Amino acid sequence: MGAYILRRLLLIIPTLFGIMVINFTLTQFVPGGPIEQIIAQMQGEGDVFQGISGSGSDAGATGPGEGLGALGSDSKYEGARGLPPEFIEQLEKEFGFDKPPLERFVTMIWNYMRLDFGESYFNKMGVLELVIDKLPVSITLGLWSTLIAYLISIPLGIRKAVKDGSRFDTWTSGTIIAAYAIPGFLFAILLLVLFAGGSFWRVFPLRGLTSDNWEDLTLWGKVVDYLWHITLPVLASTISSFATLTLLTKNSFLDEIKKHYVMTARAKGLSERRVLYGHVFRNAMLIVIAGFPALFVSVFFGGSIIIETLFSLDGLGRLGFEATVARDYPIIFGTLFVFSLLGLVVGILSDLMYVYVDPRIDFERREG
């Protein structure tokens, strides 16, 4: 098993490198980069010109009305017509675009290897500092959503498998399919309208994870306040994973129940409960339990963007969305590197979970 883990760890390097190469290459052809973003701001705000270029430089001394037509139609940046060439050159130097793309990519990868993810273009904070600051919110959503999904889905899925074809199985399947069909963001809006003061009841807060008087609350008061704020976002992010996991559990149990060893156990006179939980459970739960890391990451990264935006939660999803809109490349590539690395590591953890749940699985023997 050690050799298998080592091979998987070494495979992370070329995989991660390929992910970064593809995404870096694609961004070179995407219009509306950070320089275009600043130029677009300048069309409506003349004072941005002075603040961006710096007060001590020659470019900063040139006003937005001077040198009009200097670039003409030859500028490679959309909307830059009429801006002084010195100003554009200063922006390119500040953002690092005065260097060839290959040199910028090599420098970026070298810095990432030293865990130096650079600084945000627009808020002048380190990318790693921003990620650490936003991480607790996203972990809260991902962890609570995954735990609740498992606590509900596993018992419900087992019950549906035992009662397969019954009225209970039919109406719960209808409910689950309806829940799966509802997009998470639409369900979040519905919760806001119903329970956050939209048009009906104001039971839960509209935004944030804590109240304004958080520091003045007792320990028990802080716990209650936190759970009060997290209820709606967690429900909204749980609905799709809950439906998928329930059906996965049911189908897994149905496959095991039909196997010969179950028939043999019943023929020996074992009770149905003993057969179900003593023999079927371990084999049926293999794929469900081993998929915990992957499900957590999918909830953590996939559904957090819209949920965090709707509930005004300052997490990684919202950070990534805002960075993408603003073309803040250090945040985009830094978070992509971290998330890709975590996803690849989670793949290895999923394999280890398989072995932990069922020691009979040997990945080294299969590869050999």
Short mmCIF file of N, CA, C and O in Angstrom, two decimals, residues 1 4-13 15-16 19 290-297 301 336-354:
data_model
loop_
_atom_site.label_atom_id
_atom_site.label_comp_id
_atom_site.label_asym_id
_atom_site.label_seq_id
_atom_site.Cartn_x
_atom_site.Cartn_y
_atom_site.Cartn_z
N MET A 1 0.83 -1.21 0.00
CA MET A 1 0.00 0.00 0.00
C MET A 1 0.86 1.26 0.00
O MET A 1 0.51 2.28 -0.57
N TYR A 4 1.85 2.19 -3.51
CA TYR A 4 0.71 2.76 -4.24
C TYR A 4 0.50 4.22 -3.86
O TYR A 4 0.30 5.08 -4.73
N ILE A 5 0.55 4.52 -2.56
CA ILE A 5 0.37 5.90 -2.10
C ILE A 5 1.48 6.79 -2.65
O ILE A 5 1.24 7.93 -3.09
N LEU A 6 2.71 6.26 -2.67
CA LEU A 6 3.84 7.04 -3.19
C LEU A 6 3.64 7.35 -4.66
O LEU A 6 3.89 8.49 -5.11
N ARG A 7 3.18 6.37 -5.43
CA ARG A 7 2.93 6.61 -6.86
C ARG A 7 1.84 7.65 -7.06
O ARG A 7 1.94 8.51 -7.95
N ARG A 8 0.80 7.56 -6.26
CA ARG A 8 -0.29 8.54 -6.37
C ARG A 8 0.19 9.93 -6.00
O ARG A 8 -0.20 10.92 -6.62
N LEU A 9 1.03 10.04 -4.98
CA LEU A 9 1.56 11.34 -4.57
C LEU A 9 2.44 11.93 -5.67
O LEU A 9 2.39 13.13 -5.95
N LEU A 10 3.26 11.09 -6.29
CA LEU A 10 4.11 11.57 -7.37
C LEU A 10 3.29 11.97 -8.59
O LEU A 10 3.66 12.89 -9.32
N LEU A 11 2.17 11.28 -8.80
CA LEU A 11 1.31 11.61 -9.94
C LEU A 11 0.64 12.98 -9.77
O LEU A 11 0.22 13.59 -10.76
N ILE A 12 0.56 13.47 -8.53
CA ILE A 12 -0.03 14.78 -8.29
C ILE A 12 0.74 15.87 -9.02
O ILE A 12 0.15 16.82 -9.55
N ILE A 13 2.07 15.73 -9.09
CA ILE A 13 2.92 16.78 -9.65
C ILE A 13 2.58 17.05 -11.12
O ILE A 13 2.26 18.19 -11.49
N THR A 15 -0.06 16.12 -12.81
CA THR A 15 -1.49 16.46 -12.94
C THR A 15 -1.73 17.92 -12.58
O THR A 15 -2.42 18.65 -13.30
N LEU A 16 -1.18 18.35 -11.47
CA LEU A 16 -1.35 19.73 -11.03
C LEU A 16 -0.70 20.69 -12.02
O LEU A 16 -1.26 21.75 -12.32
N ILE A 19 -3.00 21.05 -15.02
CA ILE A 19 -4.16 21.90 -14.70
C ILE A 19 -3.77 23.37 -14.79
O ILE A 19 -4.49 24.19 -15.39
N ALA A 290 -16.68 5.61 1.88
CA ALA A 290 -15.44 5.98 1.21
C ALA A 290 -15.59 7.26 0.39
O ALA A 290 -14.62 7.94 0.10
N GLY A 291 -16.82 7.58 0.00
CA GLY A 291 -17.05 8.79 -0.77
C GLY A 291 -17.19 10.05 0.05
O GLY A 291 -17.44 11.12 -0.50
N PHE A 292 -17.02 9.93 1.39
CA PHE A 292 -17.18 11.10 2.26
C PHE A 292 -16.24 12.25 1.89
O PHE A 292 -16.68 13.39 1.77
N PRO A 293 -14.92 11.99 1.72
CA PRO A 293 -14.04 13.12 1.36
C PRO A 293 -14.45 13.81 0.07
O PRO A 293 -14.46 15.05 -0.02
N ALA A 294 -14.81 13.02 -0.95
CA ALA A 294 -15.18 13.62 -2.24
C ALA A 294 -16.47 14.43 -2.12
O ALA A 294 -16.59 15.51 -2.71
N LEU A 295 -17.44 13.92 -1.35
CA LEU A 295 -18.69 14.65 -1.18
C LEU A 295 -18.46 15.95 -0.43
O LEU A 295 -19.02 16.99 -0.79
N PHE A 296 -17.60 15.91 0.57
CA PHE A 296 -17.30 17.12 1.33
C PHE A 296 -16.68 18.18 0.43
O PHE A 296 -17.04 19.36 0.48
N VAL A 297 -15.72 17.76 -0.41
CA VAL A 297 -15.06 18.71 -1.30
C VAL A 297 -16.04 19.27 -2.32
O VAL A 297 -16.00 20.46 -2.65
N PHE A 301 -16.61 23.21 -2.41
CA PHE A 301 -16.21 24.05 -3.52
C PHE A 301 -17.33 24.32 -4.50
O PHE A 301 -17.41 25.39 -5.09
N LEU A 336 -7.03 28.28 -7.40
CA LEU A 336 -7.09 27.12 -8.29
C LEU A 336 -6.01 26.11 -7.92
O LEU A 336 -6.26 24.90 -7.88
N PHE A 337 -4.82 26.58 -7.64
CA PHE A 337 -3.72 25.70 -7.26
C PHE A 337 -4.03 24.96 -5.96
O PHE A 337 -3.88 23.74 -5.86
N VAL A 338 -4.50 25.71 -4.96
CA VAL A 338 -4.80 25.11 -3.66
C VAL A 338 -5.95 24.12 -3.78
O VAL A 338 -5.89 22.99 -3.26
N PHE A 339 -7.04 24.51 -4.48
CA PHE A 339 -8.20 23.64 -4.60
C PHE A 339 -7.87 22.38 -5.41
O PHE A 339 -8.34 21.29 -5.07
N SER A 340 -7.10 22.53 -6.47
CA SER A 340 -6.72 21.36 -7.27
C SER A 340 -5.86 20.41 -6.45
O SER A 340 -6.04 19.18 -6.52
N LEU A 341 -4.94 20.96 -5.68
CA LEU A 341 -4.09 20.13 -4.84
C LEU A 341 -4.93 19.38 -3.80
O LEU A 341 -4.75 18.18 -3.58
N LEU A 342 -5.88 20.08 -3.19
CA LEU A 342 -6.75 19.44 -2.21
C LEU A 342 -7.60 18.35 -2.86
O LEU A 342 -7.79 17.27 -2.30
N GLY A 343 -8.10 18.63 -4.07
CA GLY A 343 -8.91 17.63 -4.76
C GLY A 343 -8.13 16.37 -5.07
O GLY A 343 -8.65 15.25 -4.92
N LEU A 344 -6.88 16.52 -5.49
CA LEU A 344 -6.05 15.36 -5.79
C LEU A 344 -5.71 14.58 -4.51
O LEU A 344 -5.69 13.34 -4.52
N VAL A 345 -5.44 15.29 -3.44
CA VAL A 345 -5.17 14.62 -2.17
C VAL A 345 -6.40 13.89 -1.66
O VAL A 345 -6.32 12.77 -1.12
N VAL A 346 -7.57 14.50 -1.85
CA VAL A 346 -8.82 13.87 -1.44
C VAL A 346 -9.05 12.57 -2.20
O VAL A 346 -9.58 11.60 -1.65
N GLY A 347 -8.63 12.52 -3.47
CA GLY A 347 -8.73 11.28 -4.22
C GLY A 347 -7.95 10.16 -3.58
O GLY A 347 -8.41 9.01 -3.52
N ILE A 348 -6.77 10.48 -3.07
CA ILE A 348 -5.97 9.48 -2.36
C ILE A 348 -6.64 9.09 -1.04
O ILE A 348 -6.68 7.91 -0.65
N LEU A 349 -7.19 10.08 -0.33
CA LEU A 349 -7.88 9.79 0.93
C LEU A 349 -9.09 8.89 0.70
O LEU A 349 -9.40 8.02 1.52
N SER A 350 -9.79 9.06 -0.43
CA SER A 350 -10.92 8.20 -0.74
C SER A 350 -10.48 6.75 -0.90
O SER A 350 -11.14 5.82 -0.41
N ASP A 351 -9.34 6.54 -1.56
CA ASP A 351 -8.81 5.17 -1.69
C ASP A 351 -8.44 4.59 -0.33
O ASP A 351 -8.68 3.40 -0.06
N LEU A 352 -7.85 5.42 0.52
CA LEU A 352 -7.50 4.94 1.86
C LEU A 352 -8.75 4.61 2.67
O LEU A 352 -8.74 3.67 3.48
N MET A 353 -9.82 5.36 2.45
CA MET A 353 -11.08 5.06 3.12
C MET A 353 -11.64 3.72 2.67
O MET A 353 -12.18 2.95 3.47
N TYR A 354 -11.49 3.41 1.40
CA TYR A 354 -11.92 2.10 0.90
C TYR A 354 -11.19 0.98 1.64
O TYR A 354 -11.78 0.00 2.07
#
